[in-house]
XYZ file of C-alpha atoms in Angstrom:
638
model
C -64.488 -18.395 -31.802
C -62.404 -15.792 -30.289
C -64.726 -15.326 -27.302
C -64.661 -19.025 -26.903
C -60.454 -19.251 -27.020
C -60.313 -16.150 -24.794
C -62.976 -18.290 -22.238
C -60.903 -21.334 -22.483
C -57.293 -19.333 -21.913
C -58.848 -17.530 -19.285
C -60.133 -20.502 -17.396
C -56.622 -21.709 -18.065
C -54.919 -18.907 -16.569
C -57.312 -18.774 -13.524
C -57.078 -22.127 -13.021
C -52.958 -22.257 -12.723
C -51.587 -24.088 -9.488
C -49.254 -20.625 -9.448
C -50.128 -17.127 -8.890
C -50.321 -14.992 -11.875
C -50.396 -10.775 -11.908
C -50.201 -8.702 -14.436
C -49.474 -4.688 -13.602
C -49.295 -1.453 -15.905
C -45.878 -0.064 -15.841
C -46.674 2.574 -13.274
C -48.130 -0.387 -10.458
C -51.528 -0.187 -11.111
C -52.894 -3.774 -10.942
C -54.520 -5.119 -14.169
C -55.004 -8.918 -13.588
C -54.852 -11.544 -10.506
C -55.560 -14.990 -11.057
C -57.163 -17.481 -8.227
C -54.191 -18.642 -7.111
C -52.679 -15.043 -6.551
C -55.385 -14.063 -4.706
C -55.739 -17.088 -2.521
C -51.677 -16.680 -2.220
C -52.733 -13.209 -0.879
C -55.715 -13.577 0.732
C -59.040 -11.105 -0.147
C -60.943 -10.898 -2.937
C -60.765 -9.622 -6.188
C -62.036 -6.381 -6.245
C -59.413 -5.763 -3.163
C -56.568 -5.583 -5.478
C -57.991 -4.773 -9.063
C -57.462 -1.751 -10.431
C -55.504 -0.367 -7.543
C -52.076 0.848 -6.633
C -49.412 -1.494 -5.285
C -48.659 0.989 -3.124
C -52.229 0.763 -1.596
C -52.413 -2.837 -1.481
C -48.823 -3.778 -0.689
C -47.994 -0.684 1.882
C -44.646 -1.855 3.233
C -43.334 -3.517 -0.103
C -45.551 -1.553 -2.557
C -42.459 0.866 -3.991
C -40.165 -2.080 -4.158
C -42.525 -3.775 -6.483
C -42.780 -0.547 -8.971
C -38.717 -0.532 -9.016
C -38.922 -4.057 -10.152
C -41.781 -3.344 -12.452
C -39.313 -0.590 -13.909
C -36.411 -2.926 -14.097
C -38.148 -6.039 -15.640
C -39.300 -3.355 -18.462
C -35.731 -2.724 -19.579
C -34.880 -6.551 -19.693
C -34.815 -8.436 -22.434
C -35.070 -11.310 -19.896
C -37.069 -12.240 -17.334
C -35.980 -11.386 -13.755
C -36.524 -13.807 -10.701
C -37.299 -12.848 -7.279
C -37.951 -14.058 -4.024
C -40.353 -12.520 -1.492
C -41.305 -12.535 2.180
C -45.016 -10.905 2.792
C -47.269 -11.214 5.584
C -50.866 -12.385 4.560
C -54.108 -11.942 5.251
C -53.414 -16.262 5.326
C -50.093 -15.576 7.753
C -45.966 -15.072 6.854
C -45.598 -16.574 3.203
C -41.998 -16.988 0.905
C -42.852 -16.758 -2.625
C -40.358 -17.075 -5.586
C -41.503 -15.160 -8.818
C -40.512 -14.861 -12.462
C -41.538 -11.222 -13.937
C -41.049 -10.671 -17.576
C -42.234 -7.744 -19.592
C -45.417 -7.829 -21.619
C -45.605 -5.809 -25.001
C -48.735 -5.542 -27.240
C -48.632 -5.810 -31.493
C -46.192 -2.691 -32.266
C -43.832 -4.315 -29.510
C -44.564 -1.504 -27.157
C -43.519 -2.406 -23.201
C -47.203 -1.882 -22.051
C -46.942 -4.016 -18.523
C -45.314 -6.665 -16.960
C -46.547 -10.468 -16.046
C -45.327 -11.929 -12.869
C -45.736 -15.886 -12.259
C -45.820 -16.820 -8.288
C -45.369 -19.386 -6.746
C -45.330 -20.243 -2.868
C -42.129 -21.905 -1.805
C -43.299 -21.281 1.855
C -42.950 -24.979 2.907
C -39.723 -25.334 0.980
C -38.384 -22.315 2.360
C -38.998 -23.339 5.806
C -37.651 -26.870 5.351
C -34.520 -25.127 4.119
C -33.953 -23.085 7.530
C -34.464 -26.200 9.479
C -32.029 -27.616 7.879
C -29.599 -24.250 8.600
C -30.302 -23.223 4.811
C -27.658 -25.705 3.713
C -27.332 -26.197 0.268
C -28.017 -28.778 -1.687
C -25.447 -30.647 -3.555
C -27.139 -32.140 -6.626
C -24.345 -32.748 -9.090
C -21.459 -32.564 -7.343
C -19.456 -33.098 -10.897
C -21.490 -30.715 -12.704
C -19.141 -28.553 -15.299
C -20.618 -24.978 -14.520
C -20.667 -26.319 -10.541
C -16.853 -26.763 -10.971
C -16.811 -23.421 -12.401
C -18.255 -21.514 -9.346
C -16.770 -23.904 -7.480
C -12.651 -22.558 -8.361
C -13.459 -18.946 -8.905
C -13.610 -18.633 -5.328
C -11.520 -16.334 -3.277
C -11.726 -19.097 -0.623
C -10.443 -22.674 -0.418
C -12.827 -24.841 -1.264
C -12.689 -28.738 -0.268
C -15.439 -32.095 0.092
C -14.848 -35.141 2.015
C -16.935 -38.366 2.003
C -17.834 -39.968 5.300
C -14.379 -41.634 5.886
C -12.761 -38.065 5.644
C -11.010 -38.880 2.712
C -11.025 -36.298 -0.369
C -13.228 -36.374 -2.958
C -12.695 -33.068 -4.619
C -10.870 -29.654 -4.299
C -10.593 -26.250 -5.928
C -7.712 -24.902 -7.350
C -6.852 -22.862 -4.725
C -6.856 -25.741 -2.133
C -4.795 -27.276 -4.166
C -1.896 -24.230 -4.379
C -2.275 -23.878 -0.384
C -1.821 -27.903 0.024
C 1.155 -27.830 -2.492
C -1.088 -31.062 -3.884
C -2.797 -31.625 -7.547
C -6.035 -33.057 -8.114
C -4.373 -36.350 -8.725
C -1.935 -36.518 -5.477
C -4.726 -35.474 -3.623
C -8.069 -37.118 -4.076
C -8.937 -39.979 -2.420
C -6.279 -39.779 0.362
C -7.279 -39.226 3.982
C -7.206 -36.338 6.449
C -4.031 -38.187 7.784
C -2.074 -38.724 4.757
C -2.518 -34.638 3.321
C -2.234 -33.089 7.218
C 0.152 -35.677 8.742
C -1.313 -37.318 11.862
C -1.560 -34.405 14.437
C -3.229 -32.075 12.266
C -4.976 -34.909 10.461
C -6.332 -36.305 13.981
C -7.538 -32.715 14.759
C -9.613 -32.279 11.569
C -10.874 -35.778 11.289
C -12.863 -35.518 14.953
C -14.284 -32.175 13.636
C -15.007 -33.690 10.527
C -17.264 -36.741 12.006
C -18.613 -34.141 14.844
C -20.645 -32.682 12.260
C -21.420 -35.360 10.212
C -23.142 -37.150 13.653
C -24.581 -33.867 14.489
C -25.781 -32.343 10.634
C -25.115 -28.830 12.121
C -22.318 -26.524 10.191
C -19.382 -25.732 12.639
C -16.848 -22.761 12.199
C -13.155 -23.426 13.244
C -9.576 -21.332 13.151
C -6.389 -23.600 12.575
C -3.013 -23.221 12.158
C -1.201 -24.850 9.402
C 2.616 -25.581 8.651
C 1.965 -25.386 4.545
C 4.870 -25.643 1.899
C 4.581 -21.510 1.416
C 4.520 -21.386 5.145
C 2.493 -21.155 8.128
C -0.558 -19.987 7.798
C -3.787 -19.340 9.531
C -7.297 -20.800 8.229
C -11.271 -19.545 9.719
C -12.814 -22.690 8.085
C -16.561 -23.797 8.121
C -17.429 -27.307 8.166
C -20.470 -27.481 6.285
C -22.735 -31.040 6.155
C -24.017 -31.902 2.282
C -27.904 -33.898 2.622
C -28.715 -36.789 0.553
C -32.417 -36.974 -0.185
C -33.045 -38.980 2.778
C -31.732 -35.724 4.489
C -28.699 -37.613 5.508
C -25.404 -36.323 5.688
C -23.320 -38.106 3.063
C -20.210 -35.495 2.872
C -18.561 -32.657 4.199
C -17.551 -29.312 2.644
C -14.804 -27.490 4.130
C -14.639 -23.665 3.191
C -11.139 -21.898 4.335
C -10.263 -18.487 4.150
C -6.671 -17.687 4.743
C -6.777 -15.592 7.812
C -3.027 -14.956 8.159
C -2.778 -11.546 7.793
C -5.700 -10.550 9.908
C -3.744 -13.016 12.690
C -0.974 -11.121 12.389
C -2.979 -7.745 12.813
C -4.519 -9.024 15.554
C -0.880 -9.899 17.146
C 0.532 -6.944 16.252
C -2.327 -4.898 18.318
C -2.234 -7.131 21.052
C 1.553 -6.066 21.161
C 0.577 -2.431 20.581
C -1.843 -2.734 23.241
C 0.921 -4.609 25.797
C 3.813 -1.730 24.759
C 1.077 0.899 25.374
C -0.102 -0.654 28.606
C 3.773 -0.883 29.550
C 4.427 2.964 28.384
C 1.762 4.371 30.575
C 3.388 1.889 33.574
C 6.685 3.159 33.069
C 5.043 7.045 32.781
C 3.342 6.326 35.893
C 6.198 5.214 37.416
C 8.178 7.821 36.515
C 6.215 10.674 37.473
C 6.263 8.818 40.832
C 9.582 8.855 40.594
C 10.305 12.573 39.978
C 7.878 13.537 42.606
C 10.326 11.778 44.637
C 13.144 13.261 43.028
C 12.641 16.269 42.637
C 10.873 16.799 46.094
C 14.124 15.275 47.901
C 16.261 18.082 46.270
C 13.504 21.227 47.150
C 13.234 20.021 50.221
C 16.979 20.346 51.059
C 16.810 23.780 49.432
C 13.924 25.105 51.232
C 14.752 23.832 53.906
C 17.906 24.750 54.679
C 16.978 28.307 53.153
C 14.470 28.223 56.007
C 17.490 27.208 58.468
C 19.691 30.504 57.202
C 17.327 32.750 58.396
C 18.358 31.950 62.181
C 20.034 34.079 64.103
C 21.741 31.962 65.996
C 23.538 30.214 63.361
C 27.454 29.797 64.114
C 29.772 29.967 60.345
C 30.379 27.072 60.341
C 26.706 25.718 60.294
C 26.224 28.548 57.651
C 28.708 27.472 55.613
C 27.429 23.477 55.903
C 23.999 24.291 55.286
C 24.807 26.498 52.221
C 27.048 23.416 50.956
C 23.778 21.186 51.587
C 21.774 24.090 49.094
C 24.541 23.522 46.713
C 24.362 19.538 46.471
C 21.266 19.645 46.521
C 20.519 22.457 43.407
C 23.358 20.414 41.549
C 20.948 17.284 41.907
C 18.061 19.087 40.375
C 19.999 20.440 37.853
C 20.943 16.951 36.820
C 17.408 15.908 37.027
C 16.216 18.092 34.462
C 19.251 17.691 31.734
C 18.302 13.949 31.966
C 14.950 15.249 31.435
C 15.793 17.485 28.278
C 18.713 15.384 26.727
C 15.871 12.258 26.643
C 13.157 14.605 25.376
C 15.538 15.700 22.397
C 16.482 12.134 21.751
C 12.789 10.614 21.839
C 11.609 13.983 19.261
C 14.806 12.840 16.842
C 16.265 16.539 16.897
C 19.427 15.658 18.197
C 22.125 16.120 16.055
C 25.904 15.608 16.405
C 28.683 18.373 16.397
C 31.963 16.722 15.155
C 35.599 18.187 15.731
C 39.001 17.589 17.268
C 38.098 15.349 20.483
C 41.445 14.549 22.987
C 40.576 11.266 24.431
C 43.738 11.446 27.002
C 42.323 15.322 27.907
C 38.549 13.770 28.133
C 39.530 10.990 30.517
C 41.715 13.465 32.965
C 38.809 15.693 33.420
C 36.591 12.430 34.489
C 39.136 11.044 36.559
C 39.471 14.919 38.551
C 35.712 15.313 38.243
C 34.780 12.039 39.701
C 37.410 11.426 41.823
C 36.292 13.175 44.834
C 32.832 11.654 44.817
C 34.614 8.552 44.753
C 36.905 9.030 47.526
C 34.247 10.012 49.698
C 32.792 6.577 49.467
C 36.087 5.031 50.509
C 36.058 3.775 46.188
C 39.255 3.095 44.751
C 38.800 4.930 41.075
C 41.313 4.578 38.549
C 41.839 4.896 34.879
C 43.401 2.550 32.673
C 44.597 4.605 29.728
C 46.128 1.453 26.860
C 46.405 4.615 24.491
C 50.123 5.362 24.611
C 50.288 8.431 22.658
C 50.254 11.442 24.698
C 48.128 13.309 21.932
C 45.326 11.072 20.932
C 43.062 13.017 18.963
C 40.030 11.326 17.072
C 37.482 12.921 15.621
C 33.621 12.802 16.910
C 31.589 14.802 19.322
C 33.191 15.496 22.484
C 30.002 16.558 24.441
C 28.558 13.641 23.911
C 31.490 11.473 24.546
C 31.623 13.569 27.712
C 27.956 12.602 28.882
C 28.318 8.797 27.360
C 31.677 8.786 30.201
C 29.593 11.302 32.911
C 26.680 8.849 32.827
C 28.230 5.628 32.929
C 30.976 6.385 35.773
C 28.398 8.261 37.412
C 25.986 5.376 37.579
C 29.003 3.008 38.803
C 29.775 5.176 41.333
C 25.883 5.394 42.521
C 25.682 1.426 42.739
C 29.205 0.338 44.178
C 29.396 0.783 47.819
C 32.734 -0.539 48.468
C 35.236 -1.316 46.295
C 36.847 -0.336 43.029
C 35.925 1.423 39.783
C 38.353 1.350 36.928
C 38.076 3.370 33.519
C 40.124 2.075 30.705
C 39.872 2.180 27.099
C 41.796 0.865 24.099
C 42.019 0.833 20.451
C 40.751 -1.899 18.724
C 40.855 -1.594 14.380
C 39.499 1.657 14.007
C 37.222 1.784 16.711
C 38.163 3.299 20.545
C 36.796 0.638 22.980
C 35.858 2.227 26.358
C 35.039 0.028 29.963
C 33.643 1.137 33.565
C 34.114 -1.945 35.335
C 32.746 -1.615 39.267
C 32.825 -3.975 41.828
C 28.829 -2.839 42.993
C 25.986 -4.714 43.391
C 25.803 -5.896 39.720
C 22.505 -6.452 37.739
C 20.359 -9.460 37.847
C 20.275 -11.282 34.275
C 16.850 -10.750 32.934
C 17.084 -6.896 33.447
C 20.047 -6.540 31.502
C 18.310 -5.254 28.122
C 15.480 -3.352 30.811
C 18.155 -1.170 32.223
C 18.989 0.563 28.900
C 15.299 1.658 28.199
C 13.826 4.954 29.749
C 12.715 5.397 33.295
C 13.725 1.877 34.364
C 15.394 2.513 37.319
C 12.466 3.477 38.683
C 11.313 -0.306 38.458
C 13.819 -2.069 40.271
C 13.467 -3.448 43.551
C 13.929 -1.062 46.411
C 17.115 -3.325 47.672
C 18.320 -2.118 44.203
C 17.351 1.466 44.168
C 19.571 4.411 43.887
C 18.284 8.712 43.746
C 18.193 9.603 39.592
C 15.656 9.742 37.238
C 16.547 6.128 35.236
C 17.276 7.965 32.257
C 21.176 7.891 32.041
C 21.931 4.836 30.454
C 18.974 5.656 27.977
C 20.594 8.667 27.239
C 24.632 6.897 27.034
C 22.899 4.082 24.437
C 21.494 6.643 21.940
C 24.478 9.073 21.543
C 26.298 6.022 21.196
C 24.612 4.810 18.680
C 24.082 8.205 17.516
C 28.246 8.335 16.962
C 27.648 4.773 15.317
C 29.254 3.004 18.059
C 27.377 -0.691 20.084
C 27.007 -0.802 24.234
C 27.303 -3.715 25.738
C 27.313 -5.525 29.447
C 28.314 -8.240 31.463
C 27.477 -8.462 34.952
C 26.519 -10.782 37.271
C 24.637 -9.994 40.662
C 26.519 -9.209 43.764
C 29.769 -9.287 41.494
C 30.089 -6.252 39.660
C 29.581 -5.184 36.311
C 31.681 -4.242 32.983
C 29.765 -1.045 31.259
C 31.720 -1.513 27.569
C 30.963 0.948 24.502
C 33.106 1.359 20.969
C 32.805 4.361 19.037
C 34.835 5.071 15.652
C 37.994 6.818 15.733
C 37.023 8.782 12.644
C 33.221 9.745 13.190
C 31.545 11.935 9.858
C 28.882 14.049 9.969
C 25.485 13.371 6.891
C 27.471 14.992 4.457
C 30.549 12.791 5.512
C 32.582 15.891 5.878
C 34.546 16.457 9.120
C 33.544 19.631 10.901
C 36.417 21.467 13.095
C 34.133 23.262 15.300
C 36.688 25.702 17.037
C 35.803 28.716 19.156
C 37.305 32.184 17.268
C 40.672 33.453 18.797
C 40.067 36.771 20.377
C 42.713 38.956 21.204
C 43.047 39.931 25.183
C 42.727 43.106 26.154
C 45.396 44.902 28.932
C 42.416 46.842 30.787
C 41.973 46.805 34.548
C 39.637 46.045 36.890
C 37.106 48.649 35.543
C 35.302 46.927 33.288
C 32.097 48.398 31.664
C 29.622 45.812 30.886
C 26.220 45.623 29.574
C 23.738 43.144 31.330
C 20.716 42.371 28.927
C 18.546 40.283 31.325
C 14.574 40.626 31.328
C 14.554 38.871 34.465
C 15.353 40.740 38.012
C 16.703 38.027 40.045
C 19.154 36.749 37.176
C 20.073 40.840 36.501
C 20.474 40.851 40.359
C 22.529 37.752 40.961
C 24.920 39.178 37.969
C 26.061 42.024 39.503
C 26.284 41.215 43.018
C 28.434 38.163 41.348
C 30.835 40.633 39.965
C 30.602 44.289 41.645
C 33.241 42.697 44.226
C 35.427 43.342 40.980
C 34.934 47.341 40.640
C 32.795 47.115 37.136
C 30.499 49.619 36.023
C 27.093 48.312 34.722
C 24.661 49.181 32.321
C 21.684 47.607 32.326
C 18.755 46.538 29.356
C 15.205 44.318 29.153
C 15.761 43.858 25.671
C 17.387 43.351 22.860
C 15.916 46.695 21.283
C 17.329 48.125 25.062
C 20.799 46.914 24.263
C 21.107 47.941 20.851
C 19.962 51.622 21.425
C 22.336 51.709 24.583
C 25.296 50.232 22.003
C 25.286 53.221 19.651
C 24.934 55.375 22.623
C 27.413 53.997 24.775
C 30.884 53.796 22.715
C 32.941 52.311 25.776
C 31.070 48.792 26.575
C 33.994 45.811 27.056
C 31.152 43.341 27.449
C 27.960 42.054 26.835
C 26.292 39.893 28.882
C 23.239 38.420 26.794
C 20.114 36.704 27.871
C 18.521 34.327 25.228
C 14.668 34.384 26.109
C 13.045 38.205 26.074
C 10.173 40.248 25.113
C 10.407 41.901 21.572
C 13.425 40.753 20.328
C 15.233 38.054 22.053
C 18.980 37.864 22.435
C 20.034 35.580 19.533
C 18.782 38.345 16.645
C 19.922 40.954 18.890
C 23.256 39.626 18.629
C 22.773 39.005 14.923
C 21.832 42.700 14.414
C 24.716 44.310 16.470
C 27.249 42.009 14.691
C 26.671 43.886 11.571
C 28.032 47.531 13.556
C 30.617 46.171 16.203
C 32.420 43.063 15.191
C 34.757 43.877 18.164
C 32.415 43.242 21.010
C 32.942 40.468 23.452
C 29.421 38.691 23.826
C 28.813 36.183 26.364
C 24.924 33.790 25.597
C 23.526 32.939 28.582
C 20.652 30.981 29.029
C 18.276 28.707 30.975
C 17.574 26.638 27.396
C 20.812 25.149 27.740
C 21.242 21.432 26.461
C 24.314 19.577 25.269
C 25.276 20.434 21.531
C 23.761 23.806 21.465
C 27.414 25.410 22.498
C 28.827 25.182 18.872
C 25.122 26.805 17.404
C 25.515 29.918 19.470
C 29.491 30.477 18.683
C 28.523 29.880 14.887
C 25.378 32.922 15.674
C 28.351 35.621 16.549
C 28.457 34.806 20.362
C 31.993 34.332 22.001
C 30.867 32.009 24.913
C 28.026 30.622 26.152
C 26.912 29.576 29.756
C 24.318 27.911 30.709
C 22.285 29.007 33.760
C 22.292 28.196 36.605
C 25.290 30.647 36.147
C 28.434 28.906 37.940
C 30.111 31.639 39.605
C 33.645 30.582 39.183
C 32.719 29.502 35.371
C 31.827 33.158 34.972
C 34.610 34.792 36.354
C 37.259 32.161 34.323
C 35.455 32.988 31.365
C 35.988 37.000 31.686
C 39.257 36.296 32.822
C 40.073 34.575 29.639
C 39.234 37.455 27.382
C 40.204 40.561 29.720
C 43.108 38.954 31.702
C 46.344 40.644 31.851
């Protein structure tokens, strides 16, 4: 009897219209049934007993892993396959589940096969669209909402049949307002139109289509990437439409935001280009003039007077460097945000005097009419902010009237208005064309305008004016129309505080003169020959003795040494120790000592830091002969 039921299960199992295996738990093959073999192709004694990693080379050690897996289920595990034949490329779907014998050991595992080759196939003709059986279906509805996309079907006239719940919070619509109207009522008709011939392009054509919209929604606008998918009947026509939508807004607005990136950069590197292009030019013009005319000097033949003009042509054209490259620095400190402000005591009436005599000149020489239009009445008008930066906002804008008027008037006038101090250049120059109004303030833009427009300078002067403005918390502002002029206007506050709102009186120490005469002794700390050089042929016209040092280790040995010294004469930037702790160190012996900083590093603001270090003055080089020579006289004057 048992013989005879294992005979008739056997036939049974050999006899199945699917493939049946069974393997040990390390992939040894125990069993294969007719149908798994002719699934396969071979014989038999091909697979029995062997290793699927033998028989099944490129596949073998994924079918142990499952093996291993299906062991520790409680369940049986489904699978689907792809292996090439002996009989060709085959899809197979399989159920595995684990096998145990009496004691309810795990001794192997049983895998049922079937070929779903033709299936399969028919599937990717059909673009592997899915099926829609019971649209309706509870669990369907289930998958259907827990989505992270918005899910929607329409029937052949476009009208809506159903919608997940987040379709429904991006439409602003229930289930109820929603279903069963048309493309036209939920979208309005533009949209609406839009969707519907999409819509009825795939259901003529059965093929999926991808599409990115733009919608005006009740939480907004809002980008879509939506694929129009066709649902089969079983006459494999198409009898609906899904629509899946993911909101793409935020990857829109990435994409936006580097397409701007990728514009500004684009424009950076244009403006860098041009200005290098523009400095070449700039700073060429002004060597030129200094080389050349150096050149010139050397001439015998030259009369005074042609000395005298080409050493006034060195002059202009060493100022114009110098300009050059405080432009230069001032925009490099504001663009690195190290700027800082120094507020004190400022005398507006005092501030506008010195542009008027500074200016003035410059003007005249153009046949300009400059005048100033002081509406402050009192004679002492003190307010408190940062004078060296009210002094460049003033230098920068008269300057650049000056440089675009060539007939005319210029006219400085400023007023109070509440508690602000309203400035104005107007000029009567060649004025600024209306769409480069807001260009002009930015960095390096003169460089960009048309050559009928283009002035010598770097283009970085009104940058500069608009950030210590705003800096001091003041607004700039223009009206100007071209070939008529324009009005430069800025406002500042009368009362400017520093981060700590505390105001700062930044005042340079009193220092009592001394009755000496000409016979000064004075130390010259200067690691560099040509500055040490230029010093004393500056002032041995004046009968001073000189002492001379590298260092700043040089100058303080020489100090205790030399008893006598009237001043000091410090470079910043030397070997060793440099002329800042040097003057730091021989504070704490001589407190007496009259120290003048001088230095190439020189940029607006750092004045007040080197008083505050122990210094009495501080120049700037180039060294300004007559500025030198004041500055002694102030503290050694009789």
């Amino acid at each position: 009897e048992l013989k005879e039921s294992e005979e008739k299960y056997r036939y049974l199992v050999d006899n199945l219209n699917s493939g049946l295996a069974i393997y040990s738990l390390d992939g040894e093959i125990l069993y294969f049934n007719k149908k798994a073999i002719e699934n396969t192709g071979g014989k038999l004694d091909d697979y029995l007993g062997k290793s699927l990693l033998v028989c099944f080379e490129d596949h073998g050690q994924n079918y142990i892993n499952r093996i291993k897996e299906v062991a520790k289920s409680d369940v049986s595990l489904e699978y689907e396959d792809f292996l090439q034949t002996i009989n060709g490329d085959k899809y197979f779907y399989s159920i595995q589940t684990r096998i145990k014998d009496i004691n309810g050991n795990v001794t192997g595992v049983q895998v049922l096969v079937n070929d779903i080759t033709e299936k399969r196939l028919a599937e990717m003709e059909l673009i592997k669209a899915k099926e829609q059986a019971e649209e309706s279906d509870r669990n369907y509805k289930l998958i259907f909402n827990s989505t992270e996309t918005a899910n929607s079907v329409f029937d052949k006239n476009c009208n809506l049949i159903l919608q997940n719940k987040l379709s429904q919070e991006y439409l602003g619509l229930g289930e109820e307002d929603a279903i069963g109207k048309s493309v036209f009522e939920i979208f309005g008709q533009e949209a609406g139109k839009e969707i519907y011939e999409r819509m009825n392009g795939v259901l003529n054509t059965g093929i999926s289509e991808i599409f990115e919209t733009e919608f005006d929604l009740p939480s907004g606008t809002n980008w879509f990437r939506s694929t129009y998918i066709p649902i089969f009947d079983e006459n494999k026509t198409t009898k609906s439409i899904q629509v899946i939508s993911q909101n793409i807004t935020e990857i829109k607005n990435t994409q936006l935001e580097l397409i701007k990136a990728k514009e500004q950069a684009e424009e950076s590197n244009r403006l860098k280009s041009a200005f290098l292009a523009n400095m070449s030019h700039e700073i060429r013009t002004p060597m030129n003039g200094i080389l050349g005319f150096a050149e010139l000097l050397k001439s015998p033949k030259l009369s005074g007077d042609e000395q005298q003009e080409f050493i006034k042509i060195i002059e202009k054209s060493g100022n114009r460097m110098l300009n050059i490259i405080n432009d230069i620095i001032s925009i490099s400190k504001i663009e690195s945000g190290i700027i800082e402000t120094n507020i004190s005591d400022v005398d507006i009436n005092d501030q506008l005097h010195f542009i008027y005599i500074f200016f003035n000149p410059e003007a005249e020489k153009k046949g300009i009419q400059f005048t100033i239009n002081n509406n402050i009445f009192s004679s002492n008008f003190i307010i408190k902010s940062d004078k060296e930066k009210i002094y460049a906002i003033l230098t920068n804008l008269v300057k650049n009237a000056i440089k675009y008027t060539d007939s005319g008037s210029i006219e400085l006038s400023c007023d109070v208005v509440d508690n602000e101090i309203h400035f104005n250049v107007k000029d009567t120059g060649i004025g600024i064309p209306l769409d480069r109004q807001e260009a002009i303030f930015e960095r390096f833009m003169q460089a960009e305008i048309e050559d009928r427009f283009a002035r010598q300078g770097a283009g970085l002067g009104l940058a500069i004016a608009k950030a210590y403005i705003e800096l001091l918390g003041g607004k700039i502002w223009l009206e100007s129309e071209e070939g008529a002029g324009s009005v430069f206007s800025f406002s500042i506050p009368i009362n400017q505080l520093n981060e700590n709102n505390v105001i700062v009186n930044k005042t340079i120490p009193e220092v009592q003169n001394k009755l000496v005469s000409n016979n000064l002794k004075i130390l010259i700390v200067e690691d560099d020959e040509m500055s040490d050089l230029l010093l004393t042929r500056i002032l041995s016209e004046y009968g001073y003795e000189f002492l001379h040092a590298k260092t700043g280790f040089e100058a303080i040995d020489i100090l205790h040494k030399e008893k006598d010294i009237d001043l000091i004469l410090m470079d910043i930037n030397m070997p060793g120790l440099d002329g800042y702790e040097a003057t730091r160190q021989i504070r704490e012996f001589n407190t007496d000592i009259i120290i003048f900083a001088q230095t190439a590093y020189a940029m607006k603001g750092d004045k007040e830091i080197f008083l505050e270090a122990g210094f009495n003055e501080y120049l700037a080089k180039p060294l300004n002969r007559i500025e030198l020579l004041l500055t002694i006289e102030k503290y050694f004057g009789n």
